[in-house]
Amino acid sequence: MIVIGEKINGTRKQVAQAIQDRDADFIRDLARRQFENGATYLDVNAGTVPAREPDDMIWLVETVQEAAPDAILCLDSANADALRAGIGKAAKVPMLNSLSGEQFRIDGVLPLACEFQTELIVLALDDNGIPRTSEGRLDIIRRLVELTRAGGLPDEKLFIDPLVMAISTGTENGNVTLETCRKIREEFPAAHLTCGLSNISFGMPLRSILNQAFMVLLAQAGMDSVIVNPEERDLRGIMMAAETLLGRDRHCMNFNRAFRAGKIGPEKEA
Ligand code: THG
């Protein structure tokens, strides 16, 4: 499972404060800890007003790559100016989060992804919102993949997000996401899948249990990437266990190696 670390997000209070105060130590610490805990990508979301967002994105990009130079940034914004500013400062070609069927993102984000040949998260929503059914979500994805292909972006660079909605607001929300995953996997086998896992448990008790159960179900449905807090030790163990059991871990090597390195299972004494 490819891990995208979610913690550098300005919608979180402490992060918003750190961005405002230009508290580089706080951001660097988040970057380092997520990378050390297995995040290949670090989501970077300034979460600020459009006028400030490009400057804030530049500062975040520079600060994060000081602490985690080997991580790949996942620039999380709907604002094409902020994305362009971030791309300009990124040492490696970043992932963009995200394109959707919303016209302003087709106009703003798609050309950037094509120009810089970035990896690109593609959301199954458009100007009418998030479809309730998997077929509705598939229709949007089909239309968007036509556009990315026409723009010269290979399917391998896409991370398609079927969208996870809170189970507390709809009994079928889990099933719709899982069904959308399976259909995307079938129709676009070269593309990756990703999602914001913890959306599933909003408004519920025992959120980490629900997140862990959903991780297993998503893995079975073909999910190969997740946007999560990589520091959640139990979640990491469940994630690696699911992949091993699904035959995605040759000779169980990743699982054994992670155990021996103390990355999963009971915390080792220092
Ligand atoms: N899909 C895509 N991108 C996304 C999402 C998605 N980006 C944003 C979000 N969803 C995923 N990222 C986060 C970042 C932080 C938190 C959750 C998701 C978070 N949540 C705490 C909570 O749930 O209560 C807030 C408490 C805190 O401050 O720690 O932190 O779905 N493509």
PDB file of C-alpha atoms and ligand atoms in Angstrom:
ATOM      1  CA  MET A   1       0.000   0.000   0.000  1.00  0.00           C
ATOM      2  CA  ILE A   2       1.403   3.377  -0.988  1.00  0.00           C
ATOM      3  CA  VAL A   3       1.040   5.791   1.933  1.00  0.00           C
ATOM      4  CA  ILE A   4       0.295   9.491   1.512  1.00  0.00           C
ATOM      5  CA  GLY A   5       0.776  11.245   4.875  1.00  0.00           C
ATOM      6  CA  GLU A   6      -2.166  13.524   5.662  1.00  0.00           C
ATOM      7  CA  LYS A   7      -0.932  15.561   8.612  1.00  0.00           C
ATOM      8  CA  ILE A   8       0.377  18.724   6.949  1.00  0.00           C
ATOM      9  CA  ASN A   9      -3.095  20.132   6.424  1.00  0.00           C
ATOM     10  CA  GLY A  10      -4.079  23.706   7.249  1.00  0.00           C
ATOM     11  CA  THR A  11      -7.611  22.631   8.117  1.00  0.00           C
ATOM     12  CA  ARG A  12      -6.009  21.241  11.309  1.00  0.00           C
ATOM     13  CA  LYS A  13      -5.831  23.940  13.937  1.00  0.00           C
ATOM     14  CA  GLN A  14      -2.220  23.443  15.011  1.00  0.00           C
ATOM     15  CA  VAL A  15      -1.028  23.348  11.421  1.00  0.00           C
ATOM     16  CA  ALA A  16      -2.963  26.512  10.542  1.00  0.00           C
ATOM     17  CA  GLN A  17      -1.274  28.236  13.476  1.00  0.00           C
ATOM     18  CA  ALA A  18       2.162  26.965  12.432  1.00  0.00           C
ATOM     19  CA  ILE A  19       1.627  28.253   8.893  1.00  0.00           C
ATOM     20  CA  GLN A  20       0.536  31.639  10.177  1.00  0.00           C
ATOM     21  CA  ASP A  21       3.517  31.870  12.572  1.00  0.00           C
ATOM     22  CA  ARG A  22       5.953  30.410  10.014  1.00  0.00           C
ATOM     23  CA  ASP A  23       6.854  27.825  12.658  1.00  0.00           C
ATOM     24  CA  ALA A  24       9.196  25.737  10.520  1.00  0.00           C
ATOM     25  CA  ASP A  25      10.184  23.383  13.368  1.00  0.00           C
ATOM     26  CA  PHE A  26       6.587  22.249  13.805  1.00  0.00           C
ATOM     27  CA  ILE A  27       6.121  21.512  10.091  1.00  0.00           C
ATOM     28  CA  ARG A  28       9.538  19.886   9.728  1.00  0.00           C
ATOM     29  CA  ASP A  29       8.725  17.579  12.637  1.00  0.00           C
ATOM     30  CA  LEU A  30       5.451  16.483  11.001  1.00  0.00           C
ATOM     31  CA  ALA A  31       7.260  15.868   7.720  1.00  0.00           C
ATOM     32  CA  ARG A  32      10.090  13.854   9.277  1.00  0.00           C
ATOM     33  CA  ARG A  33       7.838  11.697  11.446  1.00  0.00           C
ATOM     34  CA  GLN A  34       5.484  10.811   8.606  1.00  0.00           C
ATOM     35  CA  PHE A  35       8.342   9.939   6.261  1.00  0.00           C
ATOM     36  CA  GLU A  36      10.047   7.809   8.915  1.00  0.00           C
ATOM     37  CA  ASN A  37       6.768   5.952   9.420  1.00  0.00           C
ATOM     38  CA  GLY A  38       6.499   4.893   5.815  1.00  0.00           C
ATOM     39  CA  ALA A  39       4.875   7.764   3.917  1.00  0.00           C
ATOM     40  CA  THR A  40       6.180   7.825   0.340  1.00  0.00           C
ATOM     41  CA  TYR A  41       4.175  10.990  -0.354  1.00  0.00           C
ATOM     42  CA  LEU A  42       3.440  13.901   1.970  1.00  0.00           C
ATOM     43  CA  ASP A  43       0.168  15.729   1.394  1.00  0.00           C
ATOM     44  CA  VAL A  44       0.658  19.486   1.684  1.00  0.00           C
ATOM     45  CA  ASN A  45      -2.501  21.532   2.127  1.00  0.00           C
ATOM     46  CA  ALA A  46      -2.157  25.180   3.184  1.00  0.00           C
ATOM     47  CA  GLY A  47      -5.901  25.463   3.716  1.00  0.00           C
ATOM     48  CA  THR A  48      -5.681  29.247   3.637  1.00  0.00           C
ATOM     49  CA  VAL A  49      -7.609  31.903   1.705  1.00  0.00           C
ATOM     50  CA  PRO A  50      -6.844  32.070  -2.027  1.00  0.00           C
ATOM     51  CA  ALA A  51      -4.899  35.340  -1.752  1.00  0.00           C
ATOM     52  CA  ARG A  52      -2.428  33.832   0.751  1.00  0.00           C
ATOM     53  CA  GLU A  53      -2.362  30.289  -0.542  1.00  0.00           C
ATOM     54  CA  PRO A  54       0.443  30.528  -3.130  1.00  0.00           C
ATOM     55  CA  ASP A  55       2.854  32.109  -0.616  1.00  0.00           C
ATOM     56  CA  ASP A  56       1.865  29.657   2.094  1.00  0.00           C
ATOM     57  CA  MET A  57       2.276  26.734  -0.322  1.00  0.00           C
ATOM     58  CA  ILE A  58       5.778  27.902  -1.288  1.00  0.00           C
ATOM     59  CA  TRP A  59       6.797  28.151   2.360  1.00  0.00           C
ATOM     60  CA  LEU A  60       5.350  24.723   3.137  1.00  0.00           C
ATOM     61  CA  VAL A  61       7.049  23.072   0.161  1.00  0.00           C
ATOM     62  CA  GLU A  62      10.435  24.524   1.090  1.00  0.00           C
ATOM     63  CA  THR A  63      10.026  23.651   4.763  1.00  0.00           C
ATOM     64  CA  VAL A  64       8.803  20.088   4.181  1.00  0.00           C
ATOM     65  CA  GLN A  65      11.593  19.189   1.784  1.00  0.00           C
ATOM     66  CA  GLU A  66      14.258  20.398   4.227  1.00  0.00           C
ATOM     67  CA  ALA A  67      13.043  17.765   6.668  1.00  0.00           C
ATOM     68  CA  ALA A  68      12.113  14.958   4.248  1.00  0.00           C
ATOM     69  CA  PRO A  69      14.121  15.440   1.047  1.00  0.00           C
ATOM     70  CA  ASP A  70      13.328  11.923  -0.177  1.00  0.00           C
ATOM     71  CA  ALA A  71       9.561  12.262   0.169  1.00  0.00           C
ATOM     72  CA  ILE A  72       7.424  13.177  -2.825  1.00  0.00           C
ATOM     73  CA  LEU A  73       5.066  16.079  -2.187  1.00  0.00           C
ATOM     74  CA  CYS A  74       1.359  15.761  -2.866  1.00  0.00           C
ATOM     75  CA  LEU A  75       0.176  19.340  -3.362  1.00  0.00           C
ATOM     76  CA  ASP A  76      -3.393  19.469  -2.069  1.00  0.00           C
ATOM     77  CA  SER A  77      -5.337  22.450  -3.358  1.00  0.00           C
ATOM     78  CA  ALA A  78      -8.137  23.378  -5.726  1.00  0.00           C
ATOM     79  CA  ASN A  79      -6.295  26.617  -6.484  1.00  0.00           C
ATOM     80  CA  ALA A  80      -4.216  26.381  -9.677  1.00  0.00           C
ATOM     81  CA  ASP A  81      -2.088  29.388  -8.648  1.00  0.00           C
ATOM     82  CA  ALA A  82      -1.126  27.677  -5.402  1.00  0.00           C
ATOM     83  CA  LEU A  83      -0.358  24.427  -7.225  1.00  0.00           C
ATOM     84  CA  ARG A  84       1.798  26.214  -9.816  1.00  0.00           C
ATOM     85  CA  ALA A  85       3.676  28.041  -7.049  1.00  0.00           C
ATOM     86  CA  GLY A  86       4.300  24.737  -5.254  1.00  0.00           C
ATOM     87  CA  ILE A  87       5.437  22.955  -8.416  1.00  0.00           C
ATOM     88  CA  GLY A  88       7.944  25.757  -8.985  1.00  0.00           C
ATOM     89  CA  LYS A  89       9.630  25.101  -5.631  1.00  0.00           C
ATOM     90  CA  ALA A  90       9.378  21.314  -5.500  1.00  0.00           C
ATOM     91  CA  ALA A  91      12.702  19.497  -5.912  1.00  0.00           C
ATOM     92  CA  LYS A  92      10.979  16.465  -7.448  1.00  0.00           C
ATOM     93  CA  VAL A  93       7.911  16.497  -9.674  1.00  0.00           C
ATOM     94  CA  PRO A  94       5.052  16.478  -7.140  1.00  0.00           C
ATOM     95  CA  MET A  95       1.708  14.729  -7.189  1.00  0.00           C
ATOM     96  CA  LEU A  96      -1.282  17.071  -7.588  1.00  0.00           C
ATOM     97  CA  ASN A  97      -4.376  16.655  -5.382  1.00  0.00           C
ATOM     98  CA  SER A  98      -6.636  17.062  -7.280  1.00  0.00           C
ATOM     99  CA  LEU A  99      -8.555  17.098 -10.537  1.00  0.00           C
ATOM    100  CA  SER A 100     -12.312  16.579 -10.477  1.00  0.00           C
ATOM    101  CA  GLY A 101     -15.161  17.054 -12.926  1.00  0.00           C
ATOM    102  CA  GLU A 102     -15.680  20.575 -11.571  1.00  0.00           C
ATOM    103  CA  GLN A 103     -15.150  22.893 -14.535  1.00  0.00           C
ATOM    104  CA  PHE A 104     -12.778  25.224 -12.679  1.00  0.00           C
ATOM    105  CA  ARG A 105     -10.469  22.296 -11.909  1.00  0.00           C
ATOM    106  CA  ILE A 106     -10.625  21.030 -15.488  1.00  0.00           C
ATOM    107  CA  ASP A 107      -9.611  24.530 -16.564  1.00  0.00           C
ATOM    108  CA  GLY A 108      -7.024  25.085 -13.813  1.00  0.00           C
ATOM    109  CA  VAL A 109      -5.526  21.795 -12.633  1.00  0.00           C
ATOM    110  CA  LEU A 110      -5.616  19.548 -15.719  1.00  0.00           C
ATOM    111  CA  PRO A 111      -3.323  21.781 -17.846  1.00  0.00           C
ATOM    112  CA  LEU A 112      -0.776  21.923 -15.002  1.00  0.00           C
ATOM    113  CA  ALA A 113      -0.707  18.150 -14.629  1.00  0.00           C
ATOM    114  CA  CYS A 114      -0.234  17.723 -18.379  1.00  0.00           C
ATOM    115  CA  GLU A 115       2.410  20.456 -18.689  1.00  0.00           C
ATOM    116  CA  PHE A 116       4.550  19.090 -15.841  1.00  0.00           C
ATOM    117  CA  GLN A 117       3.611  15.404 -16.356  1.00  0.00           C
ATOM    118  CA  THR A 118       2.727  15.046 -12.693  1.00  0.00           C
ATOM    119  CA  GLU A 119       1.028  12.241 -10.900  1.00  0.00           C
ATOM    120  CA  LEU A 120      -2.570  13.309 -10.373  1.00  0.00           C
ATOM    121  CA  ILE A 121      -5.375  12.442  -7.973  1.00  0.00           C
ATOM    122  CA  VAL A 122      -8.717  12.338  -9.790  1.00  0.00           C
ATOM    123  CA  LEU A 123     -11.889  12.734  -7.712  1.00  0.00           C
ATOM    124  CA  ALA A 124     -15.217  11.153  -8.651  1.00  0.00           C
ATOM    125  CA  LEU A 125     -17.237  14.358  -8.276  1.00  0.00           C
ATOM    126  CA  ASP A 126     -18.300  17.219 -10.527  1.00  0.00           C
ATOM    127  CA  ASP A 127     -20.274  20.479 -10.423  1.00  0.00           C
ATOM    128  CA  ASN A 128     -23.353  18.508  -9.341  1.00  0.00           C
ATOM    129  CA  GLY A 129     -21.528  17.092  -6.315  1.00  0.00           C
ATOM    130  CA  ILE A 130     -20.697  13.495  -5.403  1.00  0.00           C
ATOM    131  CA  PRO A 131     -22.948  10.934  -7.149  1.00  0.00           C
ATOM    132  CA  ARG A 132     -24.694   8.521  -4.797  1.00  0.00           C
ATOM    133  CA  THR A 133     -24.102   5.506  -6.998  1.00  0.00           C
ATOM    134  CA  SER A 134     -20.932   3.841  -8.214  1.00  0.00           C
ATOM    135  CA  GLU A 135     -22.159   4.139 -11.823  1.00  0.00           C
ATOM    136  CA  GLY A 136     -22.553   7.895 -11.385  1.00  0.00           C
ATOM    137  CA  ARG A 137     -19.003   8.103 -10.031  1.00  0.00           C
ATOM    138  CA  LEU A 138     -17.709   5.907 -12.877  1.00  0.00           C
ATOM    139  CA  ASP A 139     -19.286   8.224 -15.463  1.00  0.00           C
ATOM    140  CA  ILE A 140     -17.300  11.150 -14.082  1.00  0.00           C
ATOM    141  CA  ILE A 141     -14.062   9.153 -13.939  1.00  0.00           C
ATOM    142  CA  ARG A 142     -14.526   7.952 -17.534  1.00  0.00           C
ATOM    143  CA  ARG A 143     -14.958  11.523 -18.714  1.00  0.00           C
ATOM    144  CA  LEU A 144     -11.889  12.699 -16.792  1.00  0.00           C
ATOM    145  CA  VAL A 145      -9.667   9.852 -17.968  1.00  0.00           C
ATOM    146  CA  GLU A 146     -10.584  10.761 -21.551  1.00  0.00           C
ATOM    147  CA  LEU A 147      -9.295  14.255 -20.808  1.00  0.00           C
ATOM    148  CA  THR A 148      -6.064  13.151 -19.113  1.00  0.00           C
ATOM    149  CA  ARG A 149      -5.333  10.752 -21.972  1.00  0.00           C
ATOM    150  CA  ALA A 150      -6.034  13.473 -24.528  1.00  0.00           C
ATOM    151  CA  GLY A 151      -3.625  15.715 -22.595  1.00  0.00           C
ATOM    152  CA  GLY A 152      -0.873  13.094 -22.845  1.00  0.00           C
ATOM    153  CA  LEU A 153      -0.944  11.917 -19.234  1.00  0.00           C
ATOM    154  CA  PRO A 154      -0.572   8.119 -19.027  1.00  0.00           C
ATOM    155  CA  ASP A 155      -3.037   6.228 -16.806  1.00  0.00           C
ATOM    156  CA  GLU A 156      -0.075   5.090 -14.659  1.00  0.00           C
ATOM    157  CA  LYS A 157       0.175   8.630 -13.296  1.00  0.00           C
ATOM    158  CA  LEU A 158      -3.439   8.700 -12.115  1.00  0.00           C
ATOM    159  CA  PHE A 159      -4.534   8.034  -8.535  1.00  0.00           C
ATOM    160  CA  ILE A 160      -8.307   7.705  -8.820  1.00  0.00           C
ATOM    161  CA  ASP A 161     -10.227   8.589  -5.644  1.00  0.00           C
ATOM    162  CA  PRO A 162     -13.662   6.897  -5.514  1.00  0.00           C
ATOM    163  CA  LEU A 163     -14.450   9.170  -2.510  1.00  0.00           C
ATOM    164  CA  VAL A 164     -15.141   8.006   0.995  1.00  0.00           C
ATOM    165  CA  MET A 165     -18.168   9.462   2.783  1.00  0.00           C
ATOM    166  CA  ALA A 166     -18.998   9.079   6.458  1.00  0.00           C
ATOM    167  CA  ILE A 167     -20.793   5.839   7.289  1.00  0.00           C
ATOM    168  CA  SER A 168     -22.657   7.828   9.967  1.00  0.00           C
ATOM    169  CA  THR A 169     -24.488   9.750   7.239  1.00  0.00           C
ATOM    170  CA  GLY A 170     -25.429   6.825   4.998  1.00  0.00           C
ATOM    171  CA  THR A 171     -25.536   3.092   5.551  1.00  0.00           C
ATOM    172  CA  GLU A 172     -24.471   2.366   1.969  1.00  0.00           C
ATOM    173  CA  ASN A 173     -21.550   4.804   1.906  1.00  0.00           C
ATOM    174  CA  GLY A 174     -18.962   2.075   2.522  1.00  0.00           C
ATOM    175  CA  ASN A 175     -20.431  -0.235  -0.107  1.00  0.00           C
ATOM    176  CA  VAL A 176     -20.634   2.499  -2.744  1.00  0.00           C
ATOM    177  CA  THR A 177     -16.932   3.295  -2.312  1.00  0.00           C
ATOM    178  CA  LEU A 178     -15.938  -0.381  -2.429  1.00  0.00           C
ATOM    179  CA  GLU A 179     -18.059  -1.031  -5.517  1.00  0.00           C
ATOM    180  CA  THR A 180     -16.595   2.049  -7.229  1.00  0.00           C
ATOM    181  CA  CYS A 181     -13.092   0.742  -6.463  1.00  0.00           C
ATOM    182  CA  ARG A 182     -13.780  -2.634  -8.034  1.00  0.00           C
ATOM    183  CA  LYS A 183     -15.201  -1.092 -11.193  1.00  0.00           C
ATOM    184  CA  ILE A 184     -12.306   1.348 -11.573  1.00  0.00           C
ATOM    185  CA  ARG A 185      -9.786  -1.450 -11.018  1.00  0.00           C
ATOM    186  CA  GLU A 186     -11.509  -3.440 -13.781  1.00  0.00           C
ATOM    187  CA  GLU A 187     -11.880  -0.622 -16.289  1.00  0.00           C
ATOM    188  CA  PHE A 188      -8.601   1.250 -15.658  1.00  0.00           C
ATOM    189  CA  PRO A 189      -6.133  -1.447 -14.561  1.00  0.00           C
ATOM    190  CA  ALA A 190      -3.075   0.763 -15.108  1.00  0.00           C
ATOM    191  CA  ALA A 191      -4.306   3.530 -12.811  1.00  0.00           C
ATOM    192  CA  HIS A 192      -3.748   3.650  -9.048  1.00  0.00           C
ATOM    193  CA  LEU A 193      -6.552   4.067  -6.531  1.00  0.00           C
ATOM    194  CA  THR A 194      -6.378   6.275  -3.460  1.00  0.00           C
ATOM    195  CA  CYS A 195      -8.711   7.745  -0.834  1.00  0.00           C
ATOM    196  CA  GLY A 196      -8.952   9.644   2.419  1.00  0.00           C
ATOM    197  CA  LEU A 197      -9.546   6.638   4.677  1.00  0.00           C
ATOM    198  CA  SER A 198     -10.636   8.364   7.893  1.00  0.00           C
ATOM    199  CA  ASN A 199     -13.622  10.080   6.216  1.00  0.00           C
ATOM    200  CA  ILE A 200     -15.460   6.785   6.753  1.00  0.00           C
ATOM    201  CA  SER A 201     -15.532   7.185  10.545  1.00  0.00           C
ATOM    202  CA  PHE A 202     -16.528  10.835  11.003  1.00  0.00           C
ATOM    203  CA  GLY A 203     -19.181  11.192  13.673  1.00  0.00           C
ATOM    204  CA  MET A 204     -18.647   7.691  15.088  1.00  0.00           C
ATOM    205  CA  PRO A 205     -17.092   6.294  18.268  1.00  0.00           C
ATOM    206  CA  LEU A 206     -14.064   4.002  18.052  1.00  0.00           C
ATOM    207  CA  ARG A 207     -12.928   5.680  14.883  1.00  0.00           C
ATOM    208  CA  SER A 208      -9.646   3.810  14.681  1.00  0.00           C
ATOM    209  CA  ILE A 209     -11.442   0.427  14.710  1.00  0.00           C
ATOM    210  CA  LEU A 210     -13.691   1.522  11.849  1.00  0.00           C
ATOM    211  CA  ASN A 211     -10.709   2.898   9.925  1.00  0.00           C
ATOM    212  CA  GLN A 212      -8.827  -0.371  10.359  1.00  0.00           C
ATOM    213  CA  ALA A 213     -11.755  -2.509   9.213  1.00  0.00           C
ATOM    214  CA  PHE A 214     -12.285  -0.286   6.182  1.00  0.00           C
ATOM    215  CA  MET A 215      -8.579  -0.508   5.331  1.00  0.00           C
ATOM    216  CA  VAL A 216      -8.925  -4.296   4.968  1.00  0.00           C
ATOM    217  CA  LEU A 217     -12.063  -4.038   2.843  1.00  0.00           C
ATOM    218  CA  LEU A 218     -10.461  -1.400   0.596  1.00  0.00           C
ATOM    219  CA  ALA A 219      -7.333  -3.489   0.139  1.00  0.00           C
ATOM    220  CA  GLN A 220      -9.508  -6.376  -1.006  1.00  0.00           C
ATOM    221  CA  ALA A 221     -11.332  -4.058  -3.434  1.00  0.00           C
ATOM    222  CA  GLY A 222      -8.033  -3.111  -5.091  1.00  0.00           C
ATOM    223  CA  MET A 223      -7.071   0.069  -3.281  1.00  0.00           C
ATOM    224  CA  ASP A 224      -3.295   0.465  -3.586  1.00  0.00           C
ATOM    225  CA  SER A 225      -2.773   3.818  -1.877  1.00  0.00           C
ATOM    226  CA  VAL A 226      -4.287   5.628   1.115  1.00  0.00           C
ATOM    227  CA  ILE A 227      -4.174   9.137   2.539  1.00  0.00           C
ATOM    228  CA  VAL A 228      -3.730   8.499   6.271  1.00  0.00           C
ATOM    229  CA  ASN A 229      -1.876   9.381   9.438  1.00  0.00           C
ATOM    230  CA  PRO A 230       1.168   7.107   9.014  1.00  0.00           C
ATOM    231  CA  GLU A 231       1.939   7.376  12.727  1.00  0.00           C
ATOM    232  CA  GLU A 232      -1.041   5.196  13.654  1.00  0.00           C
ATOM    233  CA  ARG A 233       0.800   2.030  14.521  1.00  0.00           C
ATOM    234  CA  ASP A 234      -2.172  -0.341  14.597  1.00  0.00           C
ATOM    235  CA  LEU A 235      -3.415   0.929  11.251  1.00  0.00           C
ATOM    236  CA  ARG A 236       0.022   0.267   9.762  1.00  0.00           C
ATOM    237  CA  GLY A 237      -0.017  -3.314  11.064  1.00  0.00           C
ATOM    238  CA  ILE A 238      -3.501  -3.995   9.679  1.00  0.00           C
ATOM    239  CA  MET A 239      -2.523  -2.482   6.334  1.00  0.00           C
ATOM    240  CA  MET A 240       0.527  -4.697   5.947  1.00  0.00           C
ATOM    241  CA  ALA A 241      -1.331  -7.781   7.200  1.00  0.00           C
ATOM    242  CA  ALA A 242      -4.103  -7.271   4.625  1.00  0.00           C
ATOM    243  CA  GLU A 243      -1.633  -6.936   1.772  1.00  0.00           C
ATOM    244  CA  THR A 244       0.274 -10.019   2.841  1.00  0.00           C
ATOM    245  CA  LEU A 245      -2.944 -12.053   3.088  1.00  0.00           C
ATOM    246  CA  LEU A 246      -4.057 -10.816  -0.348  1.00  0.00           C
ATOM    247  CA  GLY A 247      -0.876 -12.153  -1.930  1.00  0.00           C
ATOM    248  CA  ARG A 248       0.731  -8.781  -2.508  1.00  0.00           C
ATOM    249  CA  ASP A 249       3.791  -9.494  -0.368  1.00  0.00           C
ATOM    250  CA  ARG A 250       6.108 -12.033  -1.978  1.00  0.00           C
ATOM    251  CA  HIS A 251       7.493 -14.505   0.584  1.00  0.00           C
ATOM    252  CA  CYS A 252       5.786 -12.280   3.239  1.00  0.00           C
ATOM    253  CA  MET A 253       8.978 -10.258   3.052  1.00  0.00           C
ATOM    254  CA  ASN A 254       7.555  -6.805   3.752  1.00  0.00           C
ATOM    255  CA  PHE A 255       5.603  -8.057   6.741  1.00  0.00           C
ATOM    256  CA  ASN A 256       8.568  -9.871   8.252  1.00  0.00           C
ATOM    257  CA  ARG A 257      10.925  -6.997   7.578  1.00  0.00           C
ATOM    258  CA  ALA A 258       8.540  -4.458   9.120  1.00  0.00           C
ATOM    259  CA  PHE A 259       8.176  -6.653  12.184  1.00  0.00           C
ATOM    260  CA  ARG A 260      11.912  -7.068  12.629  1.00  0.00           C
ATOM    261  CA  ALA A 261      12.412  -3.320  12.231  1.00  0.00           C
ATOM    262  CA  GLY A 262       9.809  -2.760  14.954  1.00  0.00           C
ATOM    263  CA  LYS A 263       7.527  -0.854  12.565  1.00  0.00           C
ATOM    264  CA  ILE A 264       4.503  -3.096  13.266  1.00  0.00           C
ATOM    265  CA  GLY A 265       3.402  -5.044  16.311  1.00  0.00           C
ATOM    266  CA  PRO A 266       4.070  -4.137  19.937  1.00  0.00           C
ATOM    267  CA  GLU A 267       6.334  -1.168  20.436  1.00  0.00           C
ATOM    268  CA  LYS A 268       9.885  -2.363  21.188  1.00  0.00           C
ATOM    269  CA  GLU A 269      11.709  -1.140  24.285  1.00  0.00           C
ATOM    270  CA  ALA A 270      14.534   1.239  23.436  1.00  0.00           C
TER     271      ALA A 270
HETATM  272  N1  THG B   1      -9.297  12.640  -0.829  1.00  0.00           N
HETATM  273  C1  THG B   1      -8.261  13.350  -1.336  1.00  0.00           C
HETATM  274  N2  THG B   1      -7.606  14.272  -0.625  1.00  0.00           N
HETATM  275  C2  THG B   1      -7.989  14.546   0.653  1.00  0.00           C
HETATM  276  C3  THG B   1      -9.049  13.838   1.231  1.00  0.00           C
HETATM  277  C4  THG B   1      -9.713  12.862   0.459  1.00  0.00           C
HETATM  278  N3  THG B   1      -7.311  15.485   1.371  1.00  0.00           N
HETATM  279  C5  THG B   1      -7.810  15.909   2.649  1.00  0.00           C
HETATM  280  C6  THG B   1      -8.482  14.769   3.399  1.00  0.00           C
HETATM  281  N4  THG B   1      -9.400  14.089   2.532  1.00  0.00           N
HETATM  282  C7  THG B   1      -7.443  13.794   3.888  1.00  0.00           C
HETATM  283  N5  THG B   1      -6.601  14.440   4.819  1.00  0.00           N
HETATM  284  C8  THG B   1      -6.893  14.584   6.177  1.00  0.00           C
HETATM  285  C9  THG B   1      -6.081  15.408   6.905  1.00  0.00           C
HETATM  286  C10 THG B   1      -6.255  15.536   8.259  1.00  0.00           C
HETATM  287  C11 THG B   1      -7.294  14.858   8.895  1.00  0.00           C
HETATM  288  C12 THG B   1      -8.089  14.025   8.167  1.00  0.00           C
HETATM  289  C13 THG B   1      -7.912  13.899   6.799  1.00  0.00           C
HETATM  290  C14 THG B   1      -7.429  15.037  10.340  1.00  0.00           C
HETATM  291  N6  THG B   1      -8.557  14.670  10.893  1.00  0.00           N
HETATM  292  C15 THG B   1      -8.834  14.793  12.320  1.00  0.00           C
HETATM  293  C16 THG B   1     -10.245  14.236  12.512  1.00  0.00           C
HETATM  294  O1  THG B   1     -10.630  13.432  11.686  1.00  0.00           O
HETATM  295  O2  THG B   1     -10.917  14.563  13.448  1.00  0.00           O
HETATM  296  C17 THG B   1      -8.780  16.193  12.809  1.00  0.00           C
HETATM  297  C18 THG B   1      -8.111  16.274  14.122  1.00  0.00           C
HETATM  298  C19 THG B   1      -6.696  16.762  14.015  1.00  0.00           C
HETATM  299  O3  THG B   1      -6.493  17.984  13.917  1.00  0.00           O
HETATM  300  O4  THG B   1      -5.802  15.927  14.049  1.00  0.00           O
HETATM  301  O5  THG B   1      -6.515  15.483  11.004  1.00  0.00           O
HETATM  302  O6  THG B   1     -10.662  12.193   0.899  1.00  0.00           O
HETATM  303  N7  THG B   1      -7.882  13.086  -2.597  1.00  0.00           N
END
